[in-house]
CSV table of C-alpha atoms in Angstrom, one decimal:
chain,number,residue,atom,x,y,z
A,250,MET,CA,163.5,67.2,-64.4
A,251,VAL,CA,166.2,67.6,-61.7
A,252,SER,CA,169.8,67.7,-62.8
A,253,SER,CA,171.8,66.3,-59.9
A,254,ALA,CA,171.5,64.3,-56.7
A,255,HIS,CA,171.8,67.5,-54.7
A,256,GLU,CA,168.9,69.1,-56.5
A,257,ALA,CA,166.8,65.9,-56.1
A,258,MET,CA,167.1,65.9,-52.3
A,259,HIS,CA,165.4,69.3,-51.9
A,260,GLN,CA,163.3,69.6,-55.1
A,261,ILE,CA,161.3,66.6,-54.0
A,262,PHE,CA,159.6,69.0,-51.6
A,263,ARG,CA,158.5,71.0,-54.7
A,264,GLU,CA,157.2,67.9,-56.3
A,265,ASP,CA,155.2,67.1,-53.1
A,266,PRO,CA,155.1,70.1,-50.8
A,267,GLU,CA,153.3,68.2,-48.1
A,268,LEU,CA,156.1,65.6,-47.9
A,269,PHE,CA,157.9,67.4,-45.0
A,270,ALA,CA,154.7,67.2,-42.9
A,271,ARG,CA,154.8,63.4,-43.3
A,272,ALA,CA,158.5,62.9,-43.1
A,273,LEU,CA,159.3,65.0,-40.0
A,274,PRO,CA,157.1,63.0,-37.6
A,275,LYS,CA,158.9,59.9,-38.5
A,276,ALA,CA,162.0,61.6,-37.2
A,277,GLY,CA,160.3,62.5,-34.0
A,278,ILE,CA,159.7,66.2,-35.0
A,279,ALA,CA,156.2,67.5,-34.6
A,280,LEU,CA,155.0,70.7,-36.3
A,281,PRO,CA,151.5,72.1,-36.6
A,282,GLU,CA,149.5,70.4,-39.3
A,283,PRO,CA,149.5,72.6,-42.4
A,284,THR,CA,146.3,73.7,-44.1
A,285,THR,CA,147.9,75.3,-47.2
A,286,ILE,CA,151.5,75.3,-48.5
A,287,GLN,CA,152.8,77.9,-51.0
A,288,LEU,CA,156.1,77.7,-52.8
A,289,LEU,CA,158.0,81.0,-52.6
A,290,ASP,CA,160.9,82.6,-54.5
A,291,THR,CA,164.2,81.1,-53.4
A,292,ASP,CA,166.3,84.2,-54.2
A,293,LEU,CA,167.3,85.9,-51.0
A,294,THR,CA,169.6,88.4,-52.6
A,295,GLU,CA,169.4,91.8,-50.9
A,296,ILE,CA,172.1,93.9,-52.5
A,297,LYS,CA,174.6,93.1,-55.3
A,298,PRO,CA,177.1,91.6,-55.7
A,299,MET,CA,176.3,89.3,-52.8
A,300,ALA,CA,173.8,86.6,-53.9
A,301,ARG,CA,172.1,84.3,-51.4
A,302,ARG,CA,169.8,81.6,-52.6
A,303,VAL,CA,168.1,79.0,-50.5
A,304,ASP,CA,167.5,75.6,-52.1
A,305,THR,CA,163.7,75.4,-51.6
A,306,LEU,CA,161.4,77.8,-49.8
A,307,MET,CA,157.7,77.3,-48.7
A,308,ARG,CA,155.1,79.3,-46.8
A,309,VAL,CA,153.1,76.9,-44.6
A,310,ASP,CA,149.7,77.9,-43.2
A,311,THR,CA,148.1,76.1,-40.3
A,312,ALA,CA,144.6,76.1,-38.8
A,313,ASP,CA,145.6,76.9,-35.2
A,314,SER,CA,149.2,78.0,-35.1
A,315,GLY,CA,149.4,80.7,-37.8
A,316,SER,CA,151.8,80.6,-40.7
A,317,TYR,CA,155.6,80.0,-41.0
A,318,LEU,CA,158.3,79.7,-43.6
A,319,LEU,CA,160.2,76.5,-44.3
A,320,ALA,CA,163.6,76.8,-45.9
A,321,VAL,CA,164.9,73.4,-47.2
A,322,GLU,CA,168.7,73.0,-47.8
A,323,ALA,CA,170.3,69.8,-49.3
A,324,GLN,CA,173.7,69.3,-47.8
A,325,GLY,CA,176.2,66.8,-49.1
A,326,ARG,CA,179.1,67.4,-46.7
A,327,PRO,CA,180.1,69.6,-43.7
A,328,ASP,CA,180.7,73.2,-44.8
A,329,PRO,CA,181.5,75.8,-42.2
A,330,ASP,CA,180.5,78.6,-44.7
A,331,LYS,CA,176.9,77.2,-44.6
A,332,LEU,CA,176.6,78.2,-40.9
A,333,ASN,CA,176.9,81.8,-41.9
A,334,SER,CA,174.5,81.4,-44.9
A,335,TRP,CA,171.8,79.6,-42.9
A,336,THR,CA,171.9,82.3,-40.2
A,337,TYR,CA,171.5,84.9,-42.8
A,338,TYR,CA,168.7,83.1,-44.5
A,339,LEU,CA,166.6,82.9,-41.4
A,340,ALA,CA,167.3,86.6,-40.4
A,341,TYR,CA,166.5,87.8,-43.9
A,342,LEU,CA,163.3,85.7,-44.2
A,343,TYR,CA,162.0,87.0,-40.9
A,344,ALA,CA,162.7,90.6,-41.8
A,345,GLU,CA,161.2,90.2,-45.3
A,346,TYR,CA,158.1,88.1,-44.6
A,347,LYS,CA,157.4,88.9,-40.9
A,348,LEU,CA,156.8,85.2,-40.4
A,349,PRO,CA,158.8,82.7,-38.2
A,350,PRO,CA,161.3,80.8,-40.4
A,351,LEU,CA,162.4,77.2,-39.9
A,352,LEU,CA,165.4,75.6,-41.5
A,353,LEU,CA,165.2,72.0,-42.7
A,354,VAL,CA,168.5,70.4,-43.8
A,355,VAL,CA,168.3,67.1,-45.7
A,356,CYS,CA,171.4,64.8,-45.9
A,357,GLN,CA,172.5,61.5,-47.3
A,358,ASP,CA,175.1,60.5,-44.8
A,359,LYS,CA,175.2,60.4,-41.0
A,360,PRO,CA,178.4,62.5,-40.4
A,361,THR,CA,176.9,65.4,-42.4
A,362,ALA,CA,173.5,65.0,-40.7
A,363,SER,CA,175.2,65.1,-37.2
A,364,TRP,CA,177.2,68.1,-38.2
A,365,ALA,CA,174.1,70.0,-39.6
A,366,ALA,CA,172.1,69.3,-36.4
A,367,GLN,CA,174.5,71.2,-34.2
A,368,PRO,CA,173.1,74.5,-32.9
A,369,ILE,CA,174.7,77.6,-34.6
A,370,ARG,CA,175.5,80.2,-31.9
A,371,ILE,CA,176.6,83.7,-32.8
A,372,GLY,CA,177.9,86.2,-30.2
A,373,LEU,CA,180.5,86.2,-27.4
A,374,PRO,CA,181.4,83.4,-25.1
A,375,ALA,CA,179.7,85.4,-22.3
A,376,HIS,CA,176.5,86.1,-24.3
A,377,THR,CA,174.9,84.5,-27.3
A,378,SER,CA,173.1,86.9,-29.6
A,379,ILE,CA,171.5,84.5,-32.0
A,380,THR,CA,171.1,80.7,-31.9
A,381,VAL,CA,169.9,78.7,-34.9
A,382,PHE,CA,168.5,75.2,-34.4
A,383,PRO,CA,168.3,73.4,-37.8
A,384,LEU,CA,165.9,70.6,-38.3
A,385,VAL,CA,167.6,67.7,-40.0
A,386,LEU,CA,166.3,64.7,-42.0
A,387,GLY,CA,168.8,62.0,-42.9
A,388,PRO,CA,169.7,58.3,-42.6
A,389,GLU,CA,170.1,58.6,-38.8
A,390,ASN,CA,166.4,59.6,-38.1
A,391,LEU,CA,164.5,58.8,-41.2
A,392,PRO,CA,163.2,55.1,-41.2
A,393,THR,CA,164.1,52.9,-44.1
A,394,ILE,CA,161.2,51.6,-46.2
A,395,ILE,CA,161.8,48.0,-47.2
A,396,ASP,CA,158.2,46.9,-47.5
A,397,PRO,CA,156.7,47.3,-51.0
A,398,ASP,CA,153.2,47.8,-49.7
A,399,GLU,CA,154.4,50.6,-47.4
A,400,ALA,CA,156.4,52.2,-50.2
A,401,ALA,CA,153.3,52.1,-52.4
A,402,GLU,CA,151.2,54.0,-49.8
A,403,ASP,CA,153.4,57.1,-50.2
A,404,LEU,CA,155.7,57.1,-53.2
A,405,ALA,CA,157.2,60.5,-52.5
A,406,LEU,CA,158.2,59.5,-49.0
A,407,ALA,CA,159.6,56.2,-50.2
A,408,VAL,CA,161.7,57.9,-52.9
A,409,PHE,CA,162.9,60.5,-50.4
A,410,SER,CA,163.8,57.7,-47.9
A,411,ALA,CA,165.8,55.9,-50.7
A,412,LEU,CA,167.7,59.1,-51.5
A,413,ALA,CA,168.4,59.9,-47.8
A,414,HIS,CA,169.8,56.3,-47.4
A,415,ALA,CA,171.8,56.4,-50.6
A,416,ASN,CA,175.0,55.5,-48.6
A,417,ASP,CA,173.3,53.0,-46.3
A,418,PRO,CA,174.3,49.3,-46.6
A,419,ALA,CA,170.5,48.5,-46.7
A,420,LEU,CA,170.0,50.5,-49.8
A,421,PRO,CA,169.6,47.5,-52.1
A,422,ALA,CA,166.7,46.3,-50.0
A,423,ILE,CA,165.2,49.8,-50.0
A,424,LEU,CA,165.5,50.0,-53.8
A,425,GLU,CA,164.0,46.6,-54.2
A,426,ALA,CA,160.9,47.6,-52.2
A,427,LEU,CA,160.6,50.9,-54.2
A,428,ALA,CA,161.0,49.2,-57.5
A,429,THR,CA,158.3,46.6,-56.7
A,430,ALA,CA,155.9,49.3,-55.5
A,431,LEU,CA,156.4,51.4,-58.7
A,432,ALA,CA,156.0,48.4,-61.0
A,433,THR,CA,152.8,47.5,-59.1
A,434,ILE,CA,151.3,50.9,-59.4
A,435,GLY,CA,152.5,51.7,-62.9
A,436,GLY,CA,151.4,54.7,-64.9
A,437,GLU,CA,153.1,58.0,-65.6
A,438,THR,CA,153.4,59.0,-62.0
A,439,ALA,CA,155.3,55.9,-61.1
A,440,GLN,CA,157.5,56.4,-64.2
A,441,ASP,CA,158.3,60.0,-63.1
A,442,TRP,CA,159.3,58.8,-59.6
A,443,ALA,CA,161.4,56.0,-61.1
A,444,GLU,CA,163.4,58.5,-63.2
A,445,TYR,CA,163.6,60.9,-60.2
A,446,THR,CA,165.1,58.2,-58.1
A,447,GLU,CA,167.7,57.4,-60.8
A,448,VAL,CA,168.8,61.1,-61.0
A,449,GLY,CA,168.8,61.4,-57.3
A,450,LEU,CA,171.1,58.5,-56.8
A,451,GLY,CA,173.8,60.4,-58.8
A,452,ASP,CA,176.6,58.9,-60.7
A,453,THR,CA,177.1,55.9,-58.5
A,454,GLN,CA,177.0,52.1,-58.5
A,455,SER,CA,173.6,52.4,-56.9
A,456,ARG,CA,172.2,54.1,-59.9
A,457,ALA,CA,173.4,51.2,-62.1
A,458,PHE,CA,171.8,48.8,-59.7
A,459,TRP,CA,168.5,50.8,-59.8
A,460,ARG,CA,168.5,50.8,-63.6
A,461,HIS,CA,168.9,47.1,-63.6
A,462,LEU,CA,166.1,46.6,-61.1
A,463,MET,CA,163.8,48.4,-63.6
A,464,THR,CA,164.5,45.9,-66.3
A,465,LEU,CA,163.3,43.0,-64.1
A,466,ARG,CA,160.0,44.6,-63.2
A,467,PRO,CA,156.9,44.0,-65.4
A,468,SER,CA,154.9,47.2,-65.3
A,469,ARG,CA,151.6,48.7,-66.3
A,470,PHE,CA,153.0,51.4,-68.4
A,471,PRO,CA,151.4,51.7,-71.9
A,472,GLY,CA,153.5,50.0,-74.5
A,473,SER,CA,156.2,49.1,-72.1
A,474,GLY,CA,157.4,46.3,-69.9
A,475,THR,CA,159.9,48.5,-67.9
A,476,LEU,CA,159.9,51.7,-66.0
A,477,ILE,CA,162.7,53.4,-67.8
A,478,GLU,CA,162.2,52.7,-71.5
A,479,GLU,CA,164.4,51.8,-74.5
A,480,THR,CA,166.0,55.3,-74.5
A,481,ARG,CA,167.8,54.5,-71.3
A,482,ILE,CA,168.1,50.7,-71.5
A,483,LYS,CA,168.5,49.6,-75.1
A,484,GLY,CA,169.1,46.0,-76.0
A,485,ARG,CA,167.7,44.5,-72.7
A,486,THR,CA,165.9,41.2,-73.0
A,487,GLU,CA,164.1,41.3,-69.7
A,488,GLY,CA,161.3,39.0,-70.9
A,489,ARG,CA,163.6,36.0,-71.3
A,490,THR,CA,164.3,33.7,-68.5
A,491,GLU,CA,168.0,33.5,-69.2
A,492,GLY,CA,168.2,37.3,-69.2
A,493,ARG,CA,166.4,37.5,-65.9
A,494,ALA,CA,168.7,34.9,-64.3
A,495,GLU,CA,171.8,36.8,-65.5
A,496,GLY,CA,170.3,40.0,-64.1
A,497,ARG,CA,169.5,38.5,-60.8
A,498,ALA,CA,173.1,37.1,-60.5
A,499,GLU,CA,174.4,40.6,-61.2
A,500,ASP,CA,172.1,42.0,-58.5
A,501,ILE,CA,173.5,39.5,-56.0
A,502,LEU,CA,177.1,40.4,-56.9
A,503,ARG,CA,176.3,44.1,-56.8
A,504,ILE,CA,174.8,43.8,-53.3
A,505,LEU,CA,177.9,41.9,-52.1
A,506,ASP,CA,180.1,44.5,-53.7
A,507,LEU,CA,178.2,47.4,-52.1
A,508,ARG,CA,178.5,45.7,-48.7
A,509,ALA,CA,182.2,45.1,-49.2
A,510,ILE,CA,181.8,41.3,-49.1
A,511,ASP,CA,184.7,39.5,-50.8
A,512,VAL,CA,183.5,37.1,-53.5
A,513,PRO,CA,186.0,34.2,-54.3
A,514,GLU,CA,186.1,33.2,-58.0
A,515,ALA,CA,184.4,29.9,-57.2
A,516,ALA,CA,181.5,31.6,-55.6
A,517,ARG,CA,181.2,34.1,-58.4
A,518,GLU,CA,181.1,31.4,-61.0
A,519,ARG,CA,178.5,29.5,-59.0
A,520,ILE,CA,176.3,32.6,-58.9
A,521,THR,CA,176.7,33.7,-62.5
A,522,GLY,CA,176.3,30.1,-63.7
A,523,CYS,CA,172.9,29.5,-61.9
A,524,THR,CA,169.7,29.6,-64.1
A,525,ASP,CA,167.3,28.7,-61.3
A,526,LEU,CA,165.4,32.0,-60.6
A,527,GLU,CA,163.9,30.7,-57.3
A,528,LEU,CA,167.4,29.7,-56.0
A,529,LEU,CA,168.8,33.0,-57.2
A,530,GLY,CA,166.0,34.8,-55.3
A,531,THR,CA,167.0,32.9,-52.1
A,532,TRP,CA,170.6,33.9,-52.6
A,533,PHE,CA,169.6,37.5,-53.3
A,534,ASP,CA,167.7,37.7,-49.9
A,535,ARG,CA,170.7,36.2,-48.1
A,536,ALA,CA,173.1,38.7,-49.7
A,537,LEU,CA,171.4,41.5,-47.8
A,538,THR,CA,172.6,40.1,-44.4
A,539,ALA,CA,175.4,37.6,-45.3
A,540,SER,CA,178.8,38.0,-43.6
A,541,THR,CA,180.6,36.1,-46.3
A,542,ALA,CA,179.9,34.9,-49.8
A,543,GLU,CA,179.8,31.3,-48.6
A,544,ASP,CA,176.8,32.2,-46.4
A,545,LEU,CA,174.7,32.4,-49.5
A,546,PHE,CA,175.1,28.6,-50.1
A,547,ALA,CA,174.9,27.5,-46.4
A,548,ALA,CA,171.6,25.6,-46.8
A,549,GLU,CA,172.6,23.9,-50.0
A,550,ALA,CA,175.9,22.7,-48.4
C-alpha cells in the first residue's frame, strides 16, 4: 500500500503498467502500442555515495517499433535540481540498457506541469549538447472523468485522473463519479482503488470529502455497506435517512468551501436543516457551478 500522495502518483503505473498507454493518447501523445511491459529496478546508483533513484521504471516492448524504457517521475512542485537528475537518469538508462529512454512526469497542479514540460538544454548558448523533452501528464492535458459509466470502464485511469486533478475546482464532481463507479462495481478490486484514492489525495480536505462519499455509497463488498470499512469510519450511520441528509449537507458545504464560495449563516442553516434528500441532491449539483451560495436556492425562491 502506498504511503503518500507523491508515491501514489507514480506507483499507480506499477499497479497497472499499461495505464500510461491509455493515458498519454488522451493528452495528445502517441507512442507505439506495447506488446509487453516489464517493471525494472528503479535504483540508478552508479558509484557511492551519490544515489540516484527514479520513481518508477518500465521496459516497454512493441510489435513494430522495438523496445524502450519509460521512467515515471511524480513531481509536486518546480525543483531546479530535478533538471539535472532527469538528464542523468536518461543518459544512465541509455548507457545501461542500450534502449531509448523516455521521461514521463506526472503532476497535480498546472504551474508544476508547465514547468516540467519545458525542454532541458545542456551546453553553451552557441551549441546545445543535450536536450531533454519530458512527457507530462497533469490537470492541463488529462481530461476529467465526471461520468460514472466512463469511470467504471477504466478504474485505474479514473483514479489517476482524480489524483492528477487533486487541486482542480471540479474535483468534487470527479470524486462523485469515481465513488459511484466503485460502489457499482464492488469487490476487492474496487475497495483497493478506493483506499488508493484516499491515500493519493494526501492529508487534505479532499481526503475527508472522499471518506464521506464512501459512507453514502451502498456497495457489493461482502459483509459491508461501504468501501472503507469500520476501521476507517467508525460510528457512521450511513443507512439512516437522517444520517444521509446530514452527510449530503456536509458535502454541499464542503464543495462550496473548496470552491471558495462564501456561505452566509442563513444559507448554512438552511442547508444543514434540510432533510429532503432529493432537494439536497439538487443543491449538491448546483454547488458544482454556483457563483454564490444563494444560487443554490434560486428555483425555490
